[in-house]
Short mmCIF file of C-alpha atoms and ligand atoms in Angstrom, two decimals:
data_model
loop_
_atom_site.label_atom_id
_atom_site.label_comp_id
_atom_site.label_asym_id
_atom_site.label_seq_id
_atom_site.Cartn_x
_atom_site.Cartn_y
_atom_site.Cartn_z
CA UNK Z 1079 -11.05 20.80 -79.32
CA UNK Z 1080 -7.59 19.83 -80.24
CA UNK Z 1081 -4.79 20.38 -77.93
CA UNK Z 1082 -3.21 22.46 -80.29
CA UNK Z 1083 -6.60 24.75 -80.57
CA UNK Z 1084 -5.44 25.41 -77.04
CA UNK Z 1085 -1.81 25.96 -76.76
CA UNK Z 1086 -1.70 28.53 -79.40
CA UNK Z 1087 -4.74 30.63 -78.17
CA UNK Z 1088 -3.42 30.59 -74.18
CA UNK Z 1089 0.02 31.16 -74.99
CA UNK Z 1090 -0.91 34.58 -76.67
CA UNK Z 1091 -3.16 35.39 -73.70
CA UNK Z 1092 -0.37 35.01 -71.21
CA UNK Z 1093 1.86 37.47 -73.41
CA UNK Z 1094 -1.33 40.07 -73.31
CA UNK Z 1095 -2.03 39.23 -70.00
CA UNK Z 1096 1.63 39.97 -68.76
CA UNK Z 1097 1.71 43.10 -71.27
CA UNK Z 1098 -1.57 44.13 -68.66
CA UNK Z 1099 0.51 43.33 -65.66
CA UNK Z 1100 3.41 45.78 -66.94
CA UNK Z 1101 0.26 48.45 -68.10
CA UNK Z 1102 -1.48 48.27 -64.60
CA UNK Z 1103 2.34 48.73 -62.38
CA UNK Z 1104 3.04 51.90 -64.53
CA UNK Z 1105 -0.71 53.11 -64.67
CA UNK Z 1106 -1.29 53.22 -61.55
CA UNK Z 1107 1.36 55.36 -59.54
CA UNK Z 1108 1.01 57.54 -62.92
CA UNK Z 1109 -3.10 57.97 -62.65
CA UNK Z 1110 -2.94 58.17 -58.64
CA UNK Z 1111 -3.18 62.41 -58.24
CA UNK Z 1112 -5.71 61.70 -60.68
CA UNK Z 1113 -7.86 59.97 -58.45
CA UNK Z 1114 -6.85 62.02 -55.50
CA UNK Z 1115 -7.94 65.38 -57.36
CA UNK Z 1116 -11.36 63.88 -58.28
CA UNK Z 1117 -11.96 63.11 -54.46
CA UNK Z 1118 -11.17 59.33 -54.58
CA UNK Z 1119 -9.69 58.46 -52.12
CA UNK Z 1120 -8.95 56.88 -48.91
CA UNK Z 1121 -7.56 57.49 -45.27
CA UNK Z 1122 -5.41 54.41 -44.05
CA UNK Z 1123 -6.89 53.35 -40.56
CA UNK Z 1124 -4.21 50.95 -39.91
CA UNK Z 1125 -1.05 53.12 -39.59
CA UNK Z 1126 -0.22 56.02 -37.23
CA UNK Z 1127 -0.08 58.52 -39.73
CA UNK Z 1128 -3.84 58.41 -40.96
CA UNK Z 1129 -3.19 62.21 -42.93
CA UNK Z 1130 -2.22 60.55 -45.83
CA UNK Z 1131 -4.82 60.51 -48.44
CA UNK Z 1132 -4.29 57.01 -50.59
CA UNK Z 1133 -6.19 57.01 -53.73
CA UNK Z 1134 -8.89 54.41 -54.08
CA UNK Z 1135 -11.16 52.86 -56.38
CA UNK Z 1136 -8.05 51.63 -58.07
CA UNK Z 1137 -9.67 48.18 -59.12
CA UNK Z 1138 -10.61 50.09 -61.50
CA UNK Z 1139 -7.09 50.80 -63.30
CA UNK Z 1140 -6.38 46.97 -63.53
CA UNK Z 1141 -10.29 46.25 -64.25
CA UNK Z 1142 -10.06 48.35 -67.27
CA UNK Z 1143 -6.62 47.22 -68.41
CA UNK Z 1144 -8.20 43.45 -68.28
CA UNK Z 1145 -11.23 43.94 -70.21
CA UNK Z 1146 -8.92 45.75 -72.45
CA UNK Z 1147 -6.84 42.29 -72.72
CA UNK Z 1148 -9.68 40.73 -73.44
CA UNK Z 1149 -11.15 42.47 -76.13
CA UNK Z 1150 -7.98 42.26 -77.81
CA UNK Z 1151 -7.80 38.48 -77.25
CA UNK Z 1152 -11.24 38.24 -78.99
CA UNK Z 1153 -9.85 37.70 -81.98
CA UNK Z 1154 -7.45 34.77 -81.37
CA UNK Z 1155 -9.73 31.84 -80.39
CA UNK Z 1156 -12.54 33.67 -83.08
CA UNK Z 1157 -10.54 35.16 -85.42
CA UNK Z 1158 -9.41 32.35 -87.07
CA UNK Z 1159 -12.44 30.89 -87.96
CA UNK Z 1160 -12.76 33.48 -90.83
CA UNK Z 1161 -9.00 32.43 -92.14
CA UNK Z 1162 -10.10 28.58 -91.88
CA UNK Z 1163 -13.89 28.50 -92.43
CA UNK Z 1164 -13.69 24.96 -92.82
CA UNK Z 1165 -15.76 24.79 -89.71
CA UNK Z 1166 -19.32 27.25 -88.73
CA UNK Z 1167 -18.45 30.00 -86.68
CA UNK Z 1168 -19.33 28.58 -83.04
CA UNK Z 1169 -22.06 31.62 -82.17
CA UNK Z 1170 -22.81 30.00 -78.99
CA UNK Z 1171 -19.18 30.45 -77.42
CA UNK Z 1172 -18.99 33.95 -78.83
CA UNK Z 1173 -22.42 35.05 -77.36
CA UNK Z 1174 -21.25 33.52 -74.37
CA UNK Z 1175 -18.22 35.22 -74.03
CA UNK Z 1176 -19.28 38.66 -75.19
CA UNK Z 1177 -22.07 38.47 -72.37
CA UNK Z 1178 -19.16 37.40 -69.74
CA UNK Z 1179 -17.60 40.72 -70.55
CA UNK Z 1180 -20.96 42.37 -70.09
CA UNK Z 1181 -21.81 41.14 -66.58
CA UNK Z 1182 -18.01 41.74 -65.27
CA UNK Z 1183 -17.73 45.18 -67.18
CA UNK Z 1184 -21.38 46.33 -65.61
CA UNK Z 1185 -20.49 45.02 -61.86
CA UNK Z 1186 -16.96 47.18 -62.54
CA UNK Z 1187 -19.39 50.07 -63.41
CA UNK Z 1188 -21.81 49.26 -60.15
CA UNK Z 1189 -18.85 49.16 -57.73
CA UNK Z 1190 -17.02 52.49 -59.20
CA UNK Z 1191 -20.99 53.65 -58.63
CA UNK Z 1192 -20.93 52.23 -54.84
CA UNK Z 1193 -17.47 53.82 -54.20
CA UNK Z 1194 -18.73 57.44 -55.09
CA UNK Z 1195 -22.04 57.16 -54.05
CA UNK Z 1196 -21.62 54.99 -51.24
CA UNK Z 1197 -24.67 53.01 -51.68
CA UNK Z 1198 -26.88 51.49 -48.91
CA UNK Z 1199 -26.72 47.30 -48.27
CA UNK Z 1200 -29.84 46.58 -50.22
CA UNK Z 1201 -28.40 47.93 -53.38
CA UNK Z 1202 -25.50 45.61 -52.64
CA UNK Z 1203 -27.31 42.38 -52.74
CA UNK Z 1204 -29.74 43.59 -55.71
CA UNK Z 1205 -26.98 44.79 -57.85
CA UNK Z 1206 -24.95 41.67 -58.92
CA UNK Z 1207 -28.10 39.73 -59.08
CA UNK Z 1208 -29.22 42.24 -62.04
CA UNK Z 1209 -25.73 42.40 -63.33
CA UNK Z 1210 -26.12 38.41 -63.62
CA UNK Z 1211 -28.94 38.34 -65.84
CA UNK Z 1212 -27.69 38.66 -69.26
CA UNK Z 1213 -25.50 36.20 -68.65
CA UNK Z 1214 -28.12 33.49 -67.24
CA UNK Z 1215 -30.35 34.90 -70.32
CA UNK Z 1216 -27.53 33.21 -72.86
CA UNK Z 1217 -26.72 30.07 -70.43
CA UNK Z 1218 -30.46 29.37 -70.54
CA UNK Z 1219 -30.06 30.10 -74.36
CA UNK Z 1220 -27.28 27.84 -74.80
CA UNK Z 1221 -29.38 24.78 -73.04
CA UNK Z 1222 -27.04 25.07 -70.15
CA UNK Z 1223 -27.05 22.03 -68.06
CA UNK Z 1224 -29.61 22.12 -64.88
CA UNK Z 1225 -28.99 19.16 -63.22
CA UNK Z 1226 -26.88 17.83 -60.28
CA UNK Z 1227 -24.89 14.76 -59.62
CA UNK Z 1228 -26.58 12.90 -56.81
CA UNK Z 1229 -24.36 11.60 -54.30
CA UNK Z 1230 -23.89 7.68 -53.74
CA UNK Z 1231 -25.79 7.18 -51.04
CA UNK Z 1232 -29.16 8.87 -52.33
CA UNK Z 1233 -28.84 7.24 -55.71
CA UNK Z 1234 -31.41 4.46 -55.19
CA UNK Z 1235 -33.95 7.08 -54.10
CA UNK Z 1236 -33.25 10.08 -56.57
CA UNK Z 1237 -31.12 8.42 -59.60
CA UNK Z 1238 -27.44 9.32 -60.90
CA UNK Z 1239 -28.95 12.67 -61.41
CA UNK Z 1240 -31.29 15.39 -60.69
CA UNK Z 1241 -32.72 18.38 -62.97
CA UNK Z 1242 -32.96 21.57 -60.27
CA UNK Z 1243 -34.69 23.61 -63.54
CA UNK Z 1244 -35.46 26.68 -62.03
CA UNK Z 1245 -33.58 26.79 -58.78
CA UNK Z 1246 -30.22 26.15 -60.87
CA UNK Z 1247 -30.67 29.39 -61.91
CA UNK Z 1248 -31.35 31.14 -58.85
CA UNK Z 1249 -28.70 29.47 -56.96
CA UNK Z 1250 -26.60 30.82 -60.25
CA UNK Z 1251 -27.59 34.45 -59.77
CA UNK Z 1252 -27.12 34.35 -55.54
CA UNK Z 1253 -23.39 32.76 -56.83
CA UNK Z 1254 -22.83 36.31 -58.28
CA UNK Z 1255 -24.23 37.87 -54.88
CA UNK Z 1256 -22.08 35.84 -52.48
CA UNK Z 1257 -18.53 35.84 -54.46
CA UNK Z 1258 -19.03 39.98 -55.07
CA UNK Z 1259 -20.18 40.24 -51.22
CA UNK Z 1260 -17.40 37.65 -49.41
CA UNK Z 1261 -14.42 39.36 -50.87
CA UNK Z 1262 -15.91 42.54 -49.89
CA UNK Z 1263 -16.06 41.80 -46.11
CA UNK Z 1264 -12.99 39.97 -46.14
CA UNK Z 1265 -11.03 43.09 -46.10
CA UNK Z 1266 -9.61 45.77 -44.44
CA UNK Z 1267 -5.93 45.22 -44.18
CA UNK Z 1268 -3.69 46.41 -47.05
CA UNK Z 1269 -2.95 43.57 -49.72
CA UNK Z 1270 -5.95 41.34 -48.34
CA UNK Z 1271 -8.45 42.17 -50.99
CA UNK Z 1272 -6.24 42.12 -54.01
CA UNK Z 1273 -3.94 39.40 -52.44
CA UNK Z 1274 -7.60 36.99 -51.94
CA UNK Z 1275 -8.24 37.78 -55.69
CA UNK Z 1276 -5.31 37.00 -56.92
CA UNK Z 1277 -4.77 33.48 -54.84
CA UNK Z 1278 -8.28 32.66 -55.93
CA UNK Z 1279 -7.67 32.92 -59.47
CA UNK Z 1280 -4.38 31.08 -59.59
CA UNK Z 1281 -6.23 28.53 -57.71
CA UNK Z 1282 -9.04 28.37 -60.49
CA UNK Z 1283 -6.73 28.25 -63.30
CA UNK Z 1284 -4.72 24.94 -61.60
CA UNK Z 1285 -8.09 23.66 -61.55
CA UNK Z 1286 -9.03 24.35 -65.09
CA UNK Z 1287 -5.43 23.36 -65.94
CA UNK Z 1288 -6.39 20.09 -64.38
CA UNK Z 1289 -9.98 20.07 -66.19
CA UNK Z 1290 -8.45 20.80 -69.67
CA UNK Z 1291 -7.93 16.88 -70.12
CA UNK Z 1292 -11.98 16.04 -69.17
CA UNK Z 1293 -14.82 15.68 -70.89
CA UNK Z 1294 -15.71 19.85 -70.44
CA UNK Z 1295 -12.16 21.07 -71.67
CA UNK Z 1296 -14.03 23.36 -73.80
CA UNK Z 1297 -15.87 24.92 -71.02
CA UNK Z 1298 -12.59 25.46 -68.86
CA UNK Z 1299 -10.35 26.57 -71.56
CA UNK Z 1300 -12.71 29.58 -71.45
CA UNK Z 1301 -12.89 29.85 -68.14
CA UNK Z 1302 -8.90 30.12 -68.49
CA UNK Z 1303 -8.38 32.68 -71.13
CA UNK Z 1304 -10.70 35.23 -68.24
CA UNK Z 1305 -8.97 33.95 -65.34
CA UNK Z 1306 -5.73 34.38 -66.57
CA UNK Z 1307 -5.53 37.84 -67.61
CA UNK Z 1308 -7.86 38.57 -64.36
CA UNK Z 1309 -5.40 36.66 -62.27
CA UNK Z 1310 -2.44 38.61 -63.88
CA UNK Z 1311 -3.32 42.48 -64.32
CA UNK Z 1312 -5.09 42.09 -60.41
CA UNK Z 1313 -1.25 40.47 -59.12
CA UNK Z 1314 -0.19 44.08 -61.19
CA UNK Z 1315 -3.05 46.16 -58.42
CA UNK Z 1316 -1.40 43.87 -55.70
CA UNK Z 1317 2.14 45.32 -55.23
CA UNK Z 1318 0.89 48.68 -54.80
CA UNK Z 1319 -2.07 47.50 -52.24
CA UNK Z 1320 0.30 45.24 -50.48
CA UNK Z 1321 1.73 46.98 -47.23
CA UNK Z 1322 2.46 49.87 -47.01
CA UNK Z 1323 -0.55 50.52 -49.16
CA UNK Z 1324 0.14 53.16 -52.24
CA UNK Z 1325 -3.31 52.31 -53.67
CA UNK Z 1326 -6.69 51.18 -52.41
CA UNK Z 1327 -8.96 48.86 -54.44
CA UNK Z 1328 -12.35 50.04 -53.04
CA UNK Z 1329 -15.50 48.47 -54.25
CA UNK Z 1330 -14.76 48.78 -57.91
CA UNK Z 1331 -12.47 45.97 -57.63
CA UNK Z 1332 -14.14 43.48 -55.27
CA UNK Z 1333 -17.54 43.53 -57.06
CA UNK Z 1334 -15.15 43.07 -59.84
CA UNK Z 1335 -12.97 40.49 -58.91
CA UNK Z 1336 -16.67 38.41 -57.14
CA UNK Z 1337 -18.03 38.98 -60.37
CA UNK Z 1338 -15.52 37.38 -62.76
CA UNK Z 1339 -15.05 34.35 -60.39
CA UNK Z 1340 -19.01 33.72 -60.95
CA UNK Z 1341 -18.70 34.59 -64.60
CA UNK Z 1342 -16.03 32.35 -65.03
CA UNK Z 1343 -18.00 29.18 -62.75
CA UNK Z 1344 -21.53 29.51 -64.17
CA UNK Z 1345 -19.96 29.16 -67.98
CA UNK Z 1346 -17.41 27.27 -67.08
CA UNK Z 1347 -19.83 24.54 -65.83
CA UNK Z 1348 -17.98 24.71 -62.30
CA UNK Z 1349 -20.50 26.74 -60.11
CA UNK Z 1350 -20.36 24.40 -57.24
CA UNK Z 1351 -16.70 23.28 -57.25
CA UNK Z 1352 -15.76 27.45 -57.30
CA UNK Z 1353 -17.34 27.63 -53.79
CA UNK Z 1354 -14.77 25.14 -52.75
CA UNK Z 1355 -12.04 28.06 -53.42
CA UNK Z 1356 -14.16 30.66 -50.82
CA UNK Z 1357 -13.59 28.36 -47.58
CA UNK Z 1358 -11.96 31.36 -45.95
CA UNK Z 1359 -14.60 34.09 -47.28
CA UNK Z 1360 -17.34 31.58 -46.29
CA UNK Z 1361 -16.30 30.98 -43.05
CA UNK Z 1362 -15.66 34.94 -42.38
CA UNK Z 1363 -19.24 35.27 -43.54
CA UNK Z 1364 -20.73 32.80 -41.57
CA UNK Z 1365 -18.82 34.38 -38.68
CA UNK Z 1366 -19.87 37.88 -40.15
CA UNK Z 1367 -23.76 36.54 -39.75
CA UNK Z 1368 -24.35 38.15 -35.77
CA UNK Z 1369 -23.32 41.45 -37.24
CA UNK Z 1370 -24.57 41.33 -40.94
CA UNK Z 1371 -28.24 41.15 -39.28
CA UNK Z 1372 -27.29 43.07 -36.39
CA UNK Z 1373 -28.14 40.60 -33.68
CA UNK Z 1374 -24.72 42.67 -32.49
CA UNK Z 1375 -24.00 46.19 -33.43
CA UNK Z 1376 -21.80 46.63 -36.22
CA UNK Z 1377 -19.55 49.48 -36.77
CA UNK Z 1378 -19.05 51.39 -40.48
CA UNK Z 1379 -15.68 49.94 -40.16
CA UNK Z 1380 -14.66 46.49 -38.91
CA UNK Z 1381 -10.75 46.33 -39.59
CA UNK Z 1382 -8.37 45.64 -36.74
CA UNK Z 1383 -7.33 48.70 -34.60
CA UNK Z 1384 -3.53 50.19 -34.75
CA UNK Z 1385 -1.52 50.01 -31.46
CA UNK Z 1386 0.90 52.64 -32.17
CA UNK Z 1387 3.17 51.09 -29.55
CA UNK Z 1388 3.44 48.06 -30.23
CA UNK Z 1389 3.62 49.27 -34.91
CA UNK Z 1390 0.95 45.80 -34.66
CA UNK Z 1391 -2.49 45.24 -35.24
CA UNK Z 1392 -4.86 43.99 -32.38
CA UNK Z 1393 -8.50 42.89 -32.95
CA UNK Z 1394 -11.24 45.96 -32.84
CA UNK Z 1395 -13.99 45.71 -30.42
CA UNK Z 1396 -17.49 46.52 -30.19
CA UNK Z 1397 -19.36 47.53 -27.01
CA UNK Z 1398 -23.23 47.18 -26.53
CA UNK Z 1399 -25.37 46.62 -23.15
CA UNK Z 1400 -26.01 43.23 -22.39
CA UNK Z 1401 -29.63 43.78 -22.52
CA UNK Z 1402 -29.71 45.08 -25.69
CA UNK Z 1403 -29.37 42.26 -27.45
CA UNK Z 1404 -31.49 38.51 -27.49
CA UNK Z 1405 -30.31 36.20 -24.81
CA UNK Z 1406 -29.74 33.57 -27.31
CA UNK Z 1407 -27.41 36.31 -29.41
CA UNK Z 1408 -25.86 35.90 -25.74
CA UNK Z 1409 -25.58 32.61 -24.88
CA UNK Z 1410 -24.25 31.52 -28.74
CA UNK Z 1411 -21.59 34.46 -28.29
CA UNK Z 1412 -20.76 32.45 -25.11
CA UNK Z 1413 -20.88 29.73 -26.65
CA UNK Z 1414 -18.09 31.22 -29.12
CA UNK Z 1415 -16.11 31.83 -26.70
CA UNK Z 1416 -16.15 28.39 -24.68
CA UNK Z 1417 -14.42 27.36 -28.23
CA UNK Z 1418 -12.01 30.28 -27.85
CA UNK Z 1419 -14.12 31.82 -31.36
CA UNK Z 1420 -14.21 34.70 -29.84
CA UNK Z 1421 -12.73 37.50 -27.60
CA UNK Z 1422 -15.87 38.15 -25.13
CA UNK Z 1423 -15.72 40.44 -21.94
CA UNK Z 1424 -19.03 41.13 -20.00
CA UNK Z 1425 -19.78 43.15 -17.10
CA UNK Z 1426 -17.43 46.05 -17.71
CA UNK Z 1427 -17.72 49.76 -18.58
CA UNK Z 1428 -18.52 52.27 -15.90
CA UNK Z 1429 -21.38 50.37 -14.28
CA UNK Z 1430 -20.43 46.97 -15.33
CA UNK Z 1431 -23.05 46.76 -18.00
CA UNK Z 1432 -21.32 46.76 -20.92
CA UNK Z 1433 -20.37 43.74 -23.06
CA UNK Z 1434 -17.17 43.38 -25.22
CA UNK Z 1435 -16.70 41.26 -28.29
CA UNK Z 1436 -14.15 41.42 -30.95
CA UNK Z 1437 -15.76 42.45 -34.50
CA UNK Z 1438 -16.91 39.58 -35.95
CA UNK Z 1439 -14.27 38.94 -39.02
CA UNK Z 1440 -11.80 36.60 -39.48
CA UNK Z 1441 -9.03 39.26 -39.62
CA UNK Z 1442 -9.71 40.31 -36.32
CA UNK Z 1443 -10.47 36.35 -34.88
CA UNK Z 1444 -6.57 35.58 -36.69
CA UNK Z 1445 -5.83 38.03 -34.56
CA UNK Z 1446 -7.31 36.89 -31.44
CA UNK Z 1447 -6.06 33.06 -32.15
CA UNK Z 1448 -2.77 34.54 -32.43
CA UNK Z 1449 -2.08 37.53 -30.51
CA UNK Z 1450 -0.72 41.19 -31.93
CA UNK Z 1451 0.36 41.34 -35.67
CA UNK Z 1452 2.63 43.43 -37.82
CA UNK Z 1453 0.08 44.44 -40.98
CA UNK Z 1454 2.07 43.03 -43.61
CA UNK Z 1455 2.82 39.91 -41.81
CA UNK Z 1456 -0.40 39.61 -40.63
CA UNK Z 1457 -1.80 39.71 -44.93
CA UNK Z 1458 0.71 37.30 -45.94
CA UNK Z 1459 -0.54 35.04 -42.80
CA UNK Z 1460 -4.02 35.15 -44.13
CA UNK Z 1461 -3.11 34.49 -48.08
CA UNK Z 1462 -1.09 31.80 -46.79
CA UNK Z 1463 -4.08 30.45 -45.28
CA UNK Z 1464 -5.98 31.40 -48.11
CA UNK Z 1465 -3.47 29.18 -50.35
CA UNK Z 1466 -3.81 26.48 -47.95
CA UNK Z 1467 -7.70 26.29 -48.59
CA UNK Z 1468 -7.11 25.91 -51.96
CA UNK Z 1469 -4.90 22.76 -51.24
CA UNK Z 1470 -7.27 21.39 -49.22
CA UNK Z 1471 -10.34 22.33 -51.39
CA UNK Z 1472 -8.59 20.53 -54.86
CA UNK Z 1473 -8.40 17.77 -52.49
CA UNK Z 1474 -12.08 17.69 -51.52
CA UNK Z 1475 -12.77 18.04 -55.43
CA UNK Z 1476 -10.45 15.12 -56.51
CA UNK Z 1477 -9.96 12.10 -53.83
CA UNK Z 1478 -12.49 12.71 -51.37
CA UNK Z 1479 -15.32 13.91 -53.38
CA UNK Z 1480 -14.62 10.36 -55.58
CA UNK Z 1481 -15.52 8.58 -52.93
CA UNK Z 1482 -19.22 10.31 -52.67
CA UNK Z 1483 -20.15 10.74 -56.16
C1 LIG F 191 -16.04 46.52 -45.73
C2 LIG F 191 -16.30 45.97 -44.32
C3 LIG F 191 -15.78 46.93 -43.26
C4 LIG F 191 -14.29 47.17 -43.50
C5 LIG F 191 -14.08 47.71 -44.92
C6 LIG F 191 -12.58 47.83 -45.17
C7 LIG F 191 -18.18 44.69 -43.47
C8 LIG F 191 -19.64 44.60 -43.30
N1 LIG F 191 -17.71 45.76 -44.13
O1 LIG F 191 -16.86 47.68 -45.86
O2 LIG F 191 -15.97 46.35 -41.98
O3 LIG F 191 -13.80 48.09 -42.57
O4 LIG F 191 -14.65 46.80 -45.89
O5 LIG F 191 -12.21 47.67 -46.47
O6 LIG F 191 -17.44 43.81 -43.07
N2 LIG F 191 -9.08 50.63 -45.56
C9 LIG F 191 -7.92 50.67 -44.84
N3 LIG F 191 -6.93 49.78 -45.15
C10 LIG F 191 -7.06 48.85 -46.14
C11 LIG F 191 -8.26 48.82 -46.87
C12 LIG F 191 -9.26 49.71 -46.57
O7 LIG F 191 -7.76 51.48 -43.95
O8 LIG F 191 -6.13 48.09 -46.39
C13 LIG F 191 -10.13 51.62 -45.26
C14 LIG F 191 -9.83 52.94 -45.97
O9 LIG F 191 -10.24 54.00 -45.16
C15 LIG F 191 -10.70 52.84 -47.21
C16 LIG F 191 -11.89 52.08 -46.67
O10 LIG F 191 -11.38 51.16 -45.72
O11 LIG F 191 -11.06 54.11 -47.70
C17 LIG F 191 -12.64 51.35 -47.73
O12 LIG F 191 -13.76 50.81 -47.17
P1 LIG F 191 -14.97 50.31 -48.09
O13 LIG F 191 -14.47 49.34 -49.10
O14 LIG F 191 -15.73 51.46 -48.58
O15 LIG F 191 -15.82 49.57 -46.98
P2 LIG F 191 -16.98 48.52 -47.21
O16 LIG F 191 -16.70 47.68 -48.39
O17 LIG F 191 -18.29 49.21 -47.16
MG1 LIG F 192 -15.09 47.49 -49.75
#
């Protein structure tokens, strides 16, 4: 692909992309009674005044207005083949990209589905796995690659490389599970699940800027013409979910936002390197694991709790009797705390049975790190953090991961 088979093509999808930003800031305030009327939406659990009904499932304004943006774009980089036909009309890239659309547009459907219906957990992991399929279904079609690079050291054992076959693909369709589920539990504050989205995909497009000179440009030139407009219209969802919140993004948008990041890794030949971008959603995940499987009780809602005094946020708590959970749930929460993880109380409550431990997230651990926060400051803290990971992940991918492979 020649450079200028690029320039032109991106160059028009930043101008649509930007047109989406403009479309999303004026949809949304407009469509907001909308959503209120038709029962969508949310009470904000953060703020003293928690009256206020803020409409949610808003991801799906911006989701709409990208795949809007993209079907438009369809044309530019396909389009001209039928003004030039010097070449054959690349049906590969075109099936690949139409299913892209399909998996993010179904997973937009499944979380508008989950916010109304509030569906149970096991529905959460099974959707995006289904939702995956078509687009494995046309990877396998398009004799995807299967193999991995082996690292130095285990080259005289294994080779330069190693075909996975079948477990390629499964780790491919539990990709789709993890990115949709991590931004969904690393959440809670206003701007935090918009703001994660929207540092994540600038941080993929550097990359693929980066990539657009190696041997796959053609593979991350796609993945650039999603993640941009993605990137773009969800930075348009931000400034009203930013504090104070006018808008929630509910599931709609997180299965969403997870969904395109997978989309854009499994065709973009990047599956493994994406993962790199999720250090903060991995580790909240990991630290999310007691209460996921409910070694420790976990509460409907996780998110910090208000201290009206203080207009900051302090960690949230959960209480349970020490005997009701496994001594080694115990002894690795006390381990936790020995390495000032966690906030852990025991022997209070009326009879001095009771055990205290802040909710496992990394919201509320930020929190316990670094005492009381104001909301907003306390977002901008963790997409700083969240941009920082993305520093240190490009240099994992580039210096450091040289010296391994
Ligand atoms: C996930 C978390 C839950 C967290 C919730 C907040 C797990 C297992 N689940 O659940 O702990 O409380 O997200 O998004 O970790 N809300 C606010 N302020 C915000 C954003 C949301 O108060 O800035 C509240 C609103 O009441 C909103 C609700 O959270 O209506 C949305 O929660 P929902 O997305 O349905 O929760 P889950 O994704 O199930
Ligand atoms: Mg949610």
């Amino acid at each position: 692909m020649g450079k200028c088979e690029m320039v032109v093509p991106l160059c028009i999808n930043v101008v649509l992309s930007v047109v989406g930003f403009g479309v999303v800031l004026r949809a949304i305030p407009a469509l907001s009674s909308m959503f209120i009327d038709a029962g969508l939406f949310g009470r904000d659990l953060c703020k003293a005044d928690r009256t206020k009904k803020v409409p949610e499932s808003m991801g799906m304004v911006s989701g709409t207005v990208f795949l809007v943006m993209m079907f438009l774009f369809l044309g530019v980089p396909f389009g001209q083949h039928f003004i030039t036909s010097s070449k054959p009309f690349p049906h590969a890239a075109f099936s690949e990209y139409l299913t892209s659309l399909l998996s993010i547009c179904c997973m937009l459907f499944l979380g508008f589905a989950d916010d109304v219906l509030n569906l149970k957990w096991r529905y959460k992991l099974v959707l995006p796995t289904l939702a995956s399929l078509p687009l494995l279904m046309v990877y396998y079609i398009n004799q995807g690659s299967t193999t991995v690079v082996v690292p130095r050291l285990l080259r005289a054992w294994m080779g330069g490389t190693l075909n996975i076959g079948v477990l390629y693909y499964i780790y491919m369709s539990m990709l789709a599970v993890f990115c949709t589920n991590a931004i969904n539990i690393y959440a809670g504050i206003n701007g935090l699940e918009s703001g994660q989205a929207v540092v994540v995909g600038a941080s993929v497009a550097v990359f693929n800027m980066i990539e657009l000179g190696g041997f796959q440009a053609k593979s991350h030139f796609f993945s650039l013409c999603v993640i941009i407009p993605f990137t773009i219209t969800s930075l348009g969802l931000f400034i009203h979910n930013r504090y104070p919140a006018k808008a929630f993004v509910g599931d709609t948008f997180t299965y969403f936002a997870g969904m395109t990041f997978a989309v854009v890794a499994i065709i973009g030949h990047f599956s493994k390197t994406v993962l790199l971008f999720f250090i903060p959603q991995i580790f909240n995940f990991l630290y999310s694991v007691p209460q996921l499987f409910h070694f420790v009780p976990c509460p409907r809602h996780r998110l910090p709790q208000y201290n009206k005094k203080l207009d900051k946020l302090e960690p949230s708590v959960v209480e349970f009797r020490d005997t009701s959970v496994q001594w080694q749930v115990m002894a690795a929460l006390r381990l936790l705390k020995y390495l000032r993880l966690v906030h852990l109380e025991e022997g209070v409550g009326e009879d001095g049975k009771l055990c205290r431990v802040n909710n496992l997230t990394l919201v509320n651990l930020v929190l316990v790190l670094i005492g009381p926060q104001h909301e907003g400051s306390l977002t901008t803290k963790l997409l700083v953090i969240q941009g920082l990971c993305s520093g240190l992940a490009l240099f994992i991918r580039y210096p450091l991961a040289d010296l391994f492979f």
